[in-house]
XYZ file of C-alpha atoms in Angstrom:
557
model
C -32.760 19.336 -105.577
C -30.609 16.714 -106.833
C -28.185 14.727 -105.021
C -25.495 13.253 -107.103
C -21.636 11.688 -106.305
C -19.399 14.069 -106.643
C -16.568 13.876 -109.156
C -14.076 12.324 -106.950
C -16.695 9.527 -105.986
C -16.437 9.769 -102.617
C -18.572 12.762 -101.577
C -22.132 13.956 -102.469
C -22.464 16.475 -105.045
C -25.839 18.977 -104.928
C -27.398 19.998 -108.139
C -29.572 23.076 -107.735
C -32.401 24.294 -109.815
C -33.076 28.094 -110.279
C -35.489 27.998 -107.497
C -33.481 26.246 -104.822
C -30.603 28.557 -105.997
C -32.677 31.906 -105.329
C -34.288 30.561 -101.878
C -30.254 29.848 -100.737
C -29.830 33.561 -101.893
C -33.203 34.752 -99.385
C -31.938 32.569 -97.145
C -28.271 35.019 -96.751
C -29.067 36.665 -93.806
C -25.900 38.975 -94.259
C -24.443 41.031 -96.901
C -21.179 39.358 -96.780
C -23.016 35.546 -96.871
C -25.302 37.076 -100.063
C -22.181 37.686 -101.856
C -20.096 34.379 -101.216
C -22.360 32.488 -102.224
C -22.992 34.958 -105.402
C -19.098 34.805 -105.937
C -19.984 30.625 -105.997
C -22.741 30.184 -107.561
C -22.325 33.031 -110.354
C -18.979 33.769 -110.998
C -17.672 30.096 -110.287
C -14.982 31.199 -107.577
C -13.637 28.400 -105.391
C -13.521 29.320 -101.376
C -10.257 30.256 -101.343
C -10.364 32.134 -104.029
C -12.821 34.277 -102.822
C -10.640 35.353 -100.013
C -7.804 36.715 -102.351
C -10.747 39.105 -104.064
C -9.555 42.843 -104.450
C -11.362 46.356 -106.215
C -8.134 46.337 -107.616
C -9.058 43.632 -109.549
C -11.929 44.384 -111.298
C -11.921 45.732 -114.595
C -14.405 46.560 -116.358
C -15.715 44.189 -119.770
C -14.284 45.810 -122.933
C -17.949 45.019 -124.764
C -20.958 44.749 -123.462
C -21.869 44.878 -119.099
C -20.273 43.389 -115.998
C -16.847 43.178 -115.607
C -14.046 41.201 -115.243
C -12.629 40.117 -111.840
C -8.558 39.102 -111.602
C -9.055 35.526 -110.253
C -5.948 34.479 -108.324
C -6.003 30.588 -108.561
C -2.716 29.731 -106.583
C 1.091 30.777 -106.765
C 1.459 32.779 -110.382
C -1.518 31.493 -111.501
C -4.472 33.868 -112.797
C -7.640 33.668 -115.129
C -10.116 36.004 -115.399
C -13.841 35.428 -114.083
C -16.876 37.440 -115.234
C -19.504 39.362 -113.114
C -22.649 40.055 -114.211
C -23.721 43.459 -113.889
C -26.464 42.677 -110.643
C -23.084 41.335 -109.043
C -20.568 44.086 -109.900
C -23.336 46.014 -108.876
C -23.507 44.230 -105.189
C -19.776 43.804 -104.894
C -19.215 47.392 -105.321
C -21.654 48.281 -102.599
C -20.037 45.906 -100.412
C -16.704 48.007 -100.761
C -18.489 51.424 -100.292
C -20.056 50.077 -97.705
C -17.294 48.884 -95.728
C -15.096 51.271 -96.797
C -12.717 48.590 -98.324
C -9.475 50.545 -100.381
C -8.405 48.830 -103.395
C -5.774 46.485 -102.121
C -7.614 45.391 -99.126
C -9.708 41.601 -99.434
C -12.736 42.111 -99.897
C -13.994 39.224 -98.312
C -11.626 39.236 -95.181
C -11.688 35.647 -93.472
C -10.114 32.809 -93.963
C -11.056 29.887 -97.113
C -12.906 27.372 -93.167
C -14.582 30.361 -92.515
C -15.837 30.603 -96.122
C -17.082 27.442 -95.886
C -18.719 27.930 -92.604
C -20.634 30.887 -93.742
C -21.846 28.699 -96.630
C -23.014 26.212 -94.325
C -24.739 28.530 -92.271
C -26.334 29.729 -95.522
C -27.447 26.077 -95.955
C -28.896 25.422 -92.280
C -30.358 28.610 -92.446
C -32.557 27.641 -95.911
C -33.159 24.253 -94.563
C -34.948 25.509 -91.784
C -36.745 28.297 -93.773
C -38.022 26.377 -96.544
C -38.442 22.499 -94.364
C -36.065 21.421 -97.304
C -33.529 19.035 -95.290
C -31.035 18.398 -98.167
C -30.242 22.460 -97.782
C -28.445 21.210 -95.071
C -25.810 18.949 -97.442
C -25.069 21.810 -99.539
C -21.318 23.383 -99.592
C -18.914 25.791 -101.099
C -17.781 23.812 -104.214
C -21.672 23.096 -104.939
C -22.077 26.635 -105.667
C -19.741 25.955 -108.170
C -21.249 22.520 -109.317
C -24.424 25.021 -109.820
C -22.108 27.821 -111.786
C -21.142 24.584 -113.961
C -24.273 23.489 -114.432
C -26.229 26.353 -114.924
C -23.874 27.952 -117.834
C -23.494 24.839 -119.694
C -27.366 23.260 -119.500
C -29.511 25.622 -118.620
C -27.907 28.900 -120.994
C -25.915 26.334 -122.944
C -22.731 28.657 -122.895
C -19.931 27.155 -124.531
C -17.742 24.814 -122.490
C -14.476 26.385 -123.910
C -15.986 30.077 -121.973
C -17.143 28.207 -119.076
C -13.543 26.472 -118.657
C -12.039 29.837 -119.190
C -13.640 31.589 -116.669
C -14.294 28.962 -114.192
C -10.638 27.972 -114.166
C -11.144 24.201 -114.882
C -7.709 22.722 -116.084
C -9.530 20.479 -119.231
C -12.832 19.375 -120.607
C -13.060 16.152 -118.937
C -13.262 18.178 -115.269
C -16.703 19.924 -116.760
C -18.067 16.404 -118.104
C -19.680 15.461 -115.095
C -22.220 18.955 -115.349
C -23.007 17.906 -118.636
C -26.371 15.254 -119.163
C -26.147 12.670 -121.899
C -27.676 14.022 -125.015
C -31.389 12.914 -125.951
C -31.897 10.601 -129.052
C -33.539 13.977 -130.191
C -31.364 16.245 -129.297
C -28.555 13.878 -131.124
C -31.116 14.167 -134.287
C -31.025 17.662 -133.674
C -27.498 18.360 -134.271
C -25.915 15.828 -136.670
C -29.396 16.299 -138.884
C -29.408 20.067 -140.034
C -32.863 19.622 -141.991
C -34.566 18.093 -138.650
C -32.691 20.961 -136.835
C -33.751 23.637 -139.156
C -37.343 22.355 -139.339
C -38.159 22.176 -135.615
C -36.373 25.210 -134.134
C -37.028 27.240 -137.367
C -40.777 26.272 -136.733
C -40.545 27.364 -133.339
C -38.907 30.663 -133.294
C -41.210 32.016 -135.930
C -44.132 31.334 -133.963
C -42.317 33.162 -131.127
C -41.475 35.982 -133.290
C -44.159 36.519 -135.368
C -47.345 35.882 -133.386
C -49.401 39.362 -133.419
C -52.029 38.163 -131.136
C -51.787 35.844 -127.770
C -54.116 33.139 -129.281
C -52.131 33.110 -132.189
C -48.619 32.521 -130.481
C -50.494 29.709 -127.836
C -52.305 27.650 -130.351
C -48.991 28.092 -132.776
C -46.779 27.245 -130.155
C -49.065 24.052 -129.431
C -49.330 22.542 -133.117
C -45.429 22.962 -133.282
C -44.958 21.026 -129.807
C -47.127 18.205 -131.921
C -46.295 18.181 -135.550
C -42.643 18.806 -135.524
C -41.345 17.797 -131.576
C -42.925 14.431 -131.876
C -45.484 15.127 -128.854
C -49.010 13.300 -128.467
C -50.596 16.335 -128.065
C -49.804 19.830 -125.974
C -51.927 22.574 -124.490
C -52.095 25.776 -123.114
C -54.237 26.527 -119.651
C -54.910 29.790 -117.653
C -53.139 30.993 -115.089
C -53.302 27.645 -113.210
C -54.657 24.092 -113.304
C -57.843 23.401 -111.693
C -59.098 26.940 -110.888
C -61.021 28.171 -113.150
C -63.711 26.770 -115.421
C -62.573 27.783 -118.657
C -61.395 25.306 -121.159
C -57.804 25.553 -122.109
C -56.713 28.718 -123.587
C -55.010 26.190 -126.873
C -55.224 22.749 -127.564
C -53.353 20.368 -130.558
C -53.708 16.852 -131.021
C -56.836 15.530 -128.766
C -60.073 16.794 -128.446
C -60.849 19.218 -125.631
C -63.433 17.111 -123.721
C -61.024 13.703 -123.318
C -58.113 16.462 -122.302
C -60.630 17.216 -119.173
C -59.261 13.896 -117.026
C -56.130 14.867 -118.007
C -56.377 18.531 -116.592
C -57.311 17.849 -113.377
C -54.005 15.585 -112.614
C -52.001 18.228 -112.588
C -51.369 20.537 -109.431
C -52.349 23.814 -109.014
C -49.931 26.700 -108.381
C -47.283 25.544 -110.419
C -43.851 26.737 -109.722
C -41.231 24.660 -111.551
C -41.988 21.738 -114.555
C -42.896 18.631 -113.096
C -43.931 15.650 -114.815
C -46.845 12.910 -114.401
C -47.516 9.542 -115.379
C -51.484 9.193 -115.866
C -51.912 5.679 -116.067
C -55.576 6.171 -115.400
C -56.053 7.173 -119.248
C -55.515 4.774 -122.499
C -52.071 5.048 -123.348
C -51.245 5.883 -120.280
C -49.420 9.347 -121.398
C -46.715 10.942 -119.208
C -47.086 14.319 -119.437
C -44.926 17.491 -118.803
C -46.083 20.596 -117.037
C -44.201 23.979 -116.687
C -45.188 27.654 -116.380
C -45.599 30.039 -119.065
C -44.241 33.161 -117.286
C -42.292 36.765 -117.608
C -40.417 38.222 -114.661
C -43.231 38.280 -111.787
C -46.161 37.830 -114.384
C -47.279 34.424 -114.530
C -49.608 34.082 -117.659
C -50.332 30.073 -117.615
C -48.898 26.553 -117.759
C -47.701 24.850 -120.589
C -48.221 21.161 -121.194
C -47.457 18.299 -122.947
C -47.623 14.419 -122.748
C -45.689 11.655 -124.767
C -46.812 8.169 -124.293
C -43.792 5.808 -125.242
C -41.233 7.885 -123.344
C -41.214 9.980 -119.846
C -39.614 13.185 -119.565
C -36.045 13.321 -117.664
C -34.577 16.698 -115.979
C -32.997 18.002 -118.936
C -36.076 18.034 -120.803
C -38.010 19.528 -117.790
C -35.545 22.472 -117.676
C -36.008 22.669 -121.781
C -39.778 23.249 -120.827
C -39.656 25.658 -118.680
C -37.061 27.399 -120.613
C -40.027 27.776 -123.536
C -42.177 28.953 -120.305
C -39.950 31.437 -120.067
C -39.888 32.156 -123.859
C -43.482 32.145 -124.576
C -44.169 34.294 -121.526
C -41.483 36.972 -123.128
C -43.774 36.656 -126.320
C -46.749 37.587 -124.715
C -45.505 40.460 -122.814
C -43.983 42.066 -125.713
C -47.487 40.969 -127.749
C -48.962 43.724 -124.910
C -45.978 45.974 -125.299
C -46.374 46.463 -129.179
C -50.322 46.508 -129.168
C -50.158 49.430 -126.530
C -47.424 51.334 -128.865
C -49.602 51.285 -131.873
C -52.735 51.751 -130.454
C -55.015 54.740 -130.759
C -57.270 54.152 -127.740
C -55.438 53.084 -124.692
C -57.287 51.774 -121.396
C -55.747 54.090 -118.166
C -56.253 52.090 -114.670
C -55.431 53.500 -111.793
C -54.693 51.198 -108.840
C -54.443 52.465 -104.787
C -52.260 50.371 -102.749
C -51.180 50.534 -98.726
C -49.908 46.423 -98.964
C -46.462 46.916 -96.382
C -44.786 44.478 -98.121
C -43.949 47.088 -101.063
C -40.696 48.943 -100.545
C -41.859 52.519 -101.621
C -44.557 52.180 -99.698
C -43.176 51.030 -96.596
C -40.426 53.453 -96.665
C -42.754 56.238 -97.472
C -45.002 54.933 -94.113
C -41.623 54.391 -91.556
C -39.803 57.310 -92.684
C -42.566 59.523 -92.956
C -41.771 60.851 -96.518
C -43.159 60.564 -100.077
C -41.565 59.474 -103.350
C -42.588 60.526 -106.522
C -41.842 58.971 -109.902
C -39.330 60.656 -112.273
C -38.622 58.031 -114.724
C -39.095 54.277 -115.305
C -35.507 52.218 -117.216
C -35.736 48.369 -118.235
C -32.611 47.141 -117.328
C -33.038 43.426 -117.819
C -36.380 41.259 -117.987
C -36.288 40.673 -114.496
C -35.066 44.214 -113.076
C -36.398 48.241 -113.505
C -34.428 51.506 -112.644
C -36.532 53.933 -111.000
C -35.540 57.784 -110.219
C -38.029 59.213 -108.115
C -38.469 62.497 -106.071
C -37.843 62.195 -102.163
C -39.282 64.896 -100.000
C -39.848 65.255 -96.451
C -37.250 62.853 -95.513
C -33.175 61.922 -95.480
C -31.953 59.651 -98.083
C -29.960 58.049 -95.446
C -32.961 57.114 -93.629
C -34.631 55.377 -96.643
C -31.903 53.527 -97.757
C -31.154 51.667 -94.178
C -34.391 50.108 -94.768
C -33.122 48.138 -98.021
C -31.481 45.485 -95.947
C -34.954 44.118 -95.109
C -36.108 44.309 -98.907
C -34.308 41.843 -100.887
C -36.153 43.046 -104.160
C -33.587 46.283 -103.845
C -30.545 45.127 -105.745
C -29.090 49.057 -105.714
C -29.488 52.226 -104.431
C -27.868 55.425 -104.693
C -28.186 59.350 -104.174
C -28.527 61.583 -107.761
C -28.710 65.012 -106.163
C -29.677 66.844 -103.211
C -32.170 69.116 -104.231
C -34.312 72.068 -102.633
C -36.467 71.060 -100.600
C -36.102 66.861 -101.654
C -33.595 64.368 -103.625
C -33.539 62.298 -106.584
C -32.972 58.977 -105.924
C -32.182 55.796 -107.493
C -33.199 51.975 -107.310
C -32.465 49.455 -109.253
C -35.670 46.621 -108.376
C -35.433 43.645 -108.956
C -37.829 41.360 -106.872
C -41.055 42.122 -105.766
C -42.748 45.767 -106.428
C -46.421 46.796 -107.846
C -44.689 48.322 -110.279
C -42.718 45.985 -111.654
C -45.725 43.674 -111.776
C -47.487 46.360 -113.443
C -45.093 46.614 -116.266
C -44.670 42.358 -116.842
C -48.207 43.015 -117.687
C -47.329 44.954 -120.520
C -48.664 48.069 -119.310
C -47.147 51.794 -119.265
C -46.982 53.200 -115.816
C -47.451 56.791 -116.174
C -47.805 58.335 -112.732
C -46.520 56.926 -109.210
C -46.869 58.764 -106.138
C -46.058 56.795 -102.187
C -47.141 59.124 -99.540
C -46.591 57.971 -96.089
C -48.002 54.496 -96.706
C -50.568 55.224 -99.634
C -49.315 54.795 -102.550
C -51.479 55.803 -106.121
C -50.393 53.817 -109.594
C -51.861 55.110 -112.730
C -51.383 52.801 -115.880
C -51.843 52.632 -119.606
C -52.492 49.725 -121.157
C -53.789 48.018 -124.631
C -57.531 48.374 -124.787
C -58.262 45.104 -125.197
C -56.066 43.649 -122.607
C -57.492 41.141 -120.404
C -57.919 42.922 -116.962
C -59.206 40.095 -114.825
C -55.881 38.489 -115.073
C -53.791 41.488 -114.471
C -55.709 43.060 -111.672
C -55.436 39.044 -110.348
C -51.642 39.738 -110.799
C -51.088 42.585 -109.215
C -53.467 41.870 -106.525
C -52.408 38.271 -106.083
C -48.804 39.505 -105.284
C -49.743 42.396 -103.255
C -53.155 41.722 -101.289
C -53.543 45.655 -100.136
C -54.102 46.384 -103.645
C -56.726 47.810 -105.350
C -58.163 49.309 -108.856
C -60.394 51.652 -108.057
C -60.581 53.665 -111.793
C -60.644 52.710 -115.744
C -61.058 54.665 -118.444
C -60.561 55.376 -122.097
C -58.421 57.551 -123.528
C -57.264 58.868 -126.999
C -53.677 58.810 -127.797
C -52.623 62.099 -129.268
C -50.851 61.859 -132.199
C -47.162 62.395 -131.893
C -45.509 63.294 -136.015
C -41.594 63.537 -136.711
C -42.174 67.570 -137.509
C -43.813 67.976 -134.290
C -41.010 66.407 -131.858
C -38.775 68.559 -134.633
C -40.701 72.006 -133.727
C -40.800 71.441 -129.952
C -36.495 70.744 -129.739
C -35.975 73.367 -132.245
C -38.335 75.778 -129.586
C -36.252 74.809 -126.405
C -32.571 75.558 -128.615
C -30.386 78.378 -128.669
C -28.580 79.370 -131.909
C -25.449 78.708 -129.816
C -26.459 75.138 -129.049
C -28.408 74.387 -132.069
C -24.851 75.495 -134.115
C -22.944 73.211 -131.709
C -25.120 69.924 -132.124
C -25.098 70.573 -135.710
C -21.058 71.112 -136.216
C -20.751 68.054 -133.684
C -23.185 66.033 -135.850
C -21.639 66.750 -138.890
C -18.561 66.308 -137.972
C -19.029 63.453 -136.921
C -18.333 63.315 -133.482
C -21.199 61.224 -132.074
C -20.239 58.705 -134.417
C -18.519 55.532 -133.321
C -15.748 55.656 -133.397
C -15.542 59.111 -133.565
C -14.471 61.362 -137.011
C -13.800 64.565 -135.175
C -12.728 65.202 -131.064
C -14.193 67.726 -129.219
C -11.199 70.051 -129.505
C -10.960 69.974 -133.463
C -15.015 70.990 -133.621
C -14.319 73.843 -130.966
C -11.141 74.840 -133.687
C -13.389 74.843 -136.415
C -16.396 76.646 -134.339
C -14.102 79.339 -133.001
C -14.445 78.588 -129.226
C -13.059 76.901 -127.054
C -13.462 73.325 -125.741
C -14.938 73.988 -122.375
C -17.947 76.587 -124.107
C -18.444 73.501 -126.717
C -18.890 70.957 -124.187
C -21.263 73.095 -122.198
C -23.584 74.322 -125.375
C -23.870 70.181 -126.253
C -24.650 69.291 -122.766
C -27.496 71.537 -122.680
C -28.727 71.502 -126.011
C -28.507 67.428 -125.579
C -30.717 68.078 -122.368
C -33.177 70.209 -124.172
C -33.569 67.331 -126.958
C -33.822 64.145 -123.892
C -36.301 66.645 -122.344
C -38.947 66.244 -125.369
C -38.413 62.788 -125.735
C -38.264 61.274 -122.394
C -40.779 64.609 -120.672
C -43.593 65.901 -123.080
């Protein structure tokens, strides 16, 4: 955390990395603090701003997710911020919750008490975390962050942040933006040194087909074409194992060893270290090479004539980020193409897992329907609830910060289906930043069984080490090999033709023809029903179900 003077000189302003950011968030002990300072630090909305926020208006993006939110700066004044979808997401459960109409505030107290509940926010992290300078943080430094994080960190342009963030001119969103590096400068008034070092870059990223590959490419690019003494790539963390690096450019692996052991175990956020101690006396630049909940290693990389400042910190862990992404979809695609697949199957009674505590408290079990990726860091799951009330289950959320969403599908005999959107910590969600495909999931009163496919040549000591590292009650108590069974284009055909009627098979095809699942569309429902002979309601209901039939091959068998 950063402490810097704030734009009118007179006041401190707080600069907050992602961490610091998400341990404010934990540290919301209500739903109505989680979302001020969400409404702050995401969307950019001043204090009293938040206080004029109405359903009525939201509406929703015209491309893309999220929505837009009617911003109501003063007297006949208006812009238009942008929610992500996690925070439409939250906001609208606020409403339901409180059973807010559409013209009613949402967030009901005056712009002091805004403020206050920030504070309390603050106080409350402070004394969670032992961090004092929690305690200094306020309502306009969520904004400072919303600044800061849109124009350094995802390097939005400043003409969208203005626009949304309702700053009157450039010069008020100058003092969130660092002084360019002499490289960076390079970088952008040189195309062929731009070209050459980001080009080099992103096709090691992209076209890597093994991990080895993409660490020791990623690792001769940090050297030959980002001017670095030399860069390499260590397990999971520094000092813990006795394995050499994983990759290594520009010094030999045996002088690197000194080096090694200066840096600190458990890495959570780039740091950098001067190691006077060696000739040169390098500074060198640490950061974690990670995807979602996975953490696969630590990147490094030293530079004797200059240190490393903030900005290039937050670059670093940015290519943590990337390289981590790499690997995971490295796993994804080697599992998709491969004949022989590795199934694991894991046990687990840790409490700190939602499913598994709700399946112990409310006496029930869950079973998995269906598994959606809805960002990097977040998975939809639809399971089956039986032998206990919905209501029940979801009360318990409140204490589970991983739940971003919840919702009823359908009552059904005997059970529900039931959604959750996850986006924190879960077995499950650990499973799959591993690259594996979780195939079965059952949580019965406290017990819960995980079966998994994954590449067969994937490294298992570091992903039973990840799942059991995160959730101690964990283990794998089976592995074996399996053949995939070939899956062909006429096969898939044969089974959806098999589950058709002539009635719905006649309706897909005069829809597809017609095009009207094109976009936009060539014919409306009512002009195929015309041309079919029936009418629009006995169309709509032969394409529902012969759709079903077809998703029911895909997704089921």
């Amino acid at each position: 955390m950063r402490l810097h003077p704030a734009e009118d000189g007179r006041s401190h302003a707080v600069w907050l990395a992602s961490s610091e950011y998400e341990a404010l968030l934990d540290a919301a002990s209500t739903r109505r603090k989680r979302l001020i300072v969400r409404l702050g630090g995401e969307a950019g909305l001043r204090a009293a701003e938040m206080t004029r926020v109405r359903s009525a208006d939201l509406r929703p993006a015209s491309s893309g997710s999220g929505a837009f939110l009617v911003v109501h700066e003063g007297k006949d004044e208006e812009r238009e911020a942008y929610l992500s979808p996690p925070l439409e997401r939250e906001l609208g459960r606020y409403v339901e919750t409180n059973g807010l109409d559409e013209e009613s505030p949402i967030i009901d107290v005056s712009t002091r008490r805004v403020q206050m509940l920030v504070s309390e926010v603050a106080s409350e992290a402070a004394e969670r975390t032992g961090v004092t300078d929690f305690e200094k943080i306020s309502a306009h430094d969520l904004r400072r962050h919303f600044a800061r994080t849109m124009l350094e960190e995802r390097e939005v342009d400043p003409r969208v942040v203005k626009a949304i963030g309702g700053w009157r001119s450039f010069d008020a969103l100058e003092p969130y933006l660092e002084r360019p590096t002499d490289a960076e400068i390079v970088a952008a008034v040189d195309p062929s040194a731009r070209t050459l070092s980001h080009a080099a870059l992103d096709e090691v990223l992209l076209d890597a087909s093994t991990r080895s590959d993409l660490e020791q490419g990623v690792c001769d690019v940090l050297v030959n074409d980002f001017g670095s003494d030399f860069a390499w790539i260590d397990g999971s963390e520094f000092g813990t194992r006795p394995e050499p690096p994983r990759a290594v450019a520009g010094i030999d692996t045996e002088a690197l060893s000194p080096i090694r052991s200066r840096i600190p175990g458990g890495l959570e956020d780039p740091v950098s270290i001067d190691v006077p101690s060696i000739e040169g006396g390098p500074t060198v630049a640490a950061a974690p090479v990670v995807y979602g909940e996975t953490r696969y290693g630590v990147l490094a990389l030293a530079r004797t004539n200059d240190g490393f400042g903030p900005d290039e910190r937050d670059r670093l862990a940015l290519l943590g980020r990337r390289i981590g992404h790499a690997m995971t979809a490295i796993r994804r695609r080697k599992l998709l193409l491969a004949d022989t697949i590795l199934e694991l199957e894991f046990h687990s009674s840790d409490p700190n897992a939602f499913f598994i505590a709700a399946s112990d408290r409310c006496d029930c079990r869950f079973d998995l329907e269906s598994i959606v990726s809805v960002s990097d860091s977040a998975l939809l799951f639809y399971l089956t609830l039986t032998d206990g009330a919905p209501a029940d289950v979801f009360a318990l959320t409140d204490e589970f910060p991983e739940i971003e969403d919840w919702r009823l599908v359908e009552q059904r005999d005997g059970g529900a289906l039931v959604e959750f959107v996850v986006t924190g910590a879960s077995p499950m969600l650990v499973l799959t930043d591993y690259g594996t495909t979780i195939t079965e999931a059952t949580f019965d009163r406290g017990d819960a069984r995980l079966v998994a496919d994954c590449a067969y040549d994937t490294d298992l000591r570091t992903l039973v080490d990840g799942v059991t590292g995160a959730f101690p009650a964990t283990e794998l108590v089976g592995k074996q090999t399996t053949d995939r069974p070939a899956r062909t284009v006429q096969g898939f055909r044969q089974g959806a033709e098999g589950r058709l009627t002539d009635r719905q098979r006649a309706a897909l095809r005069a829809a597809y023809f017609g095009g009207y699942f094109d976009w936009p569309r060539g014919s409306t429902a009512e002009e195929v029903a015309d041309a079919m002979g029936v009418s629009s309601p006995t169309l709509h209901n032969h394409l529902r179900k012969g759709q079903r039939e077809l998703l029911q091959v895909l997704f089921d068998d």
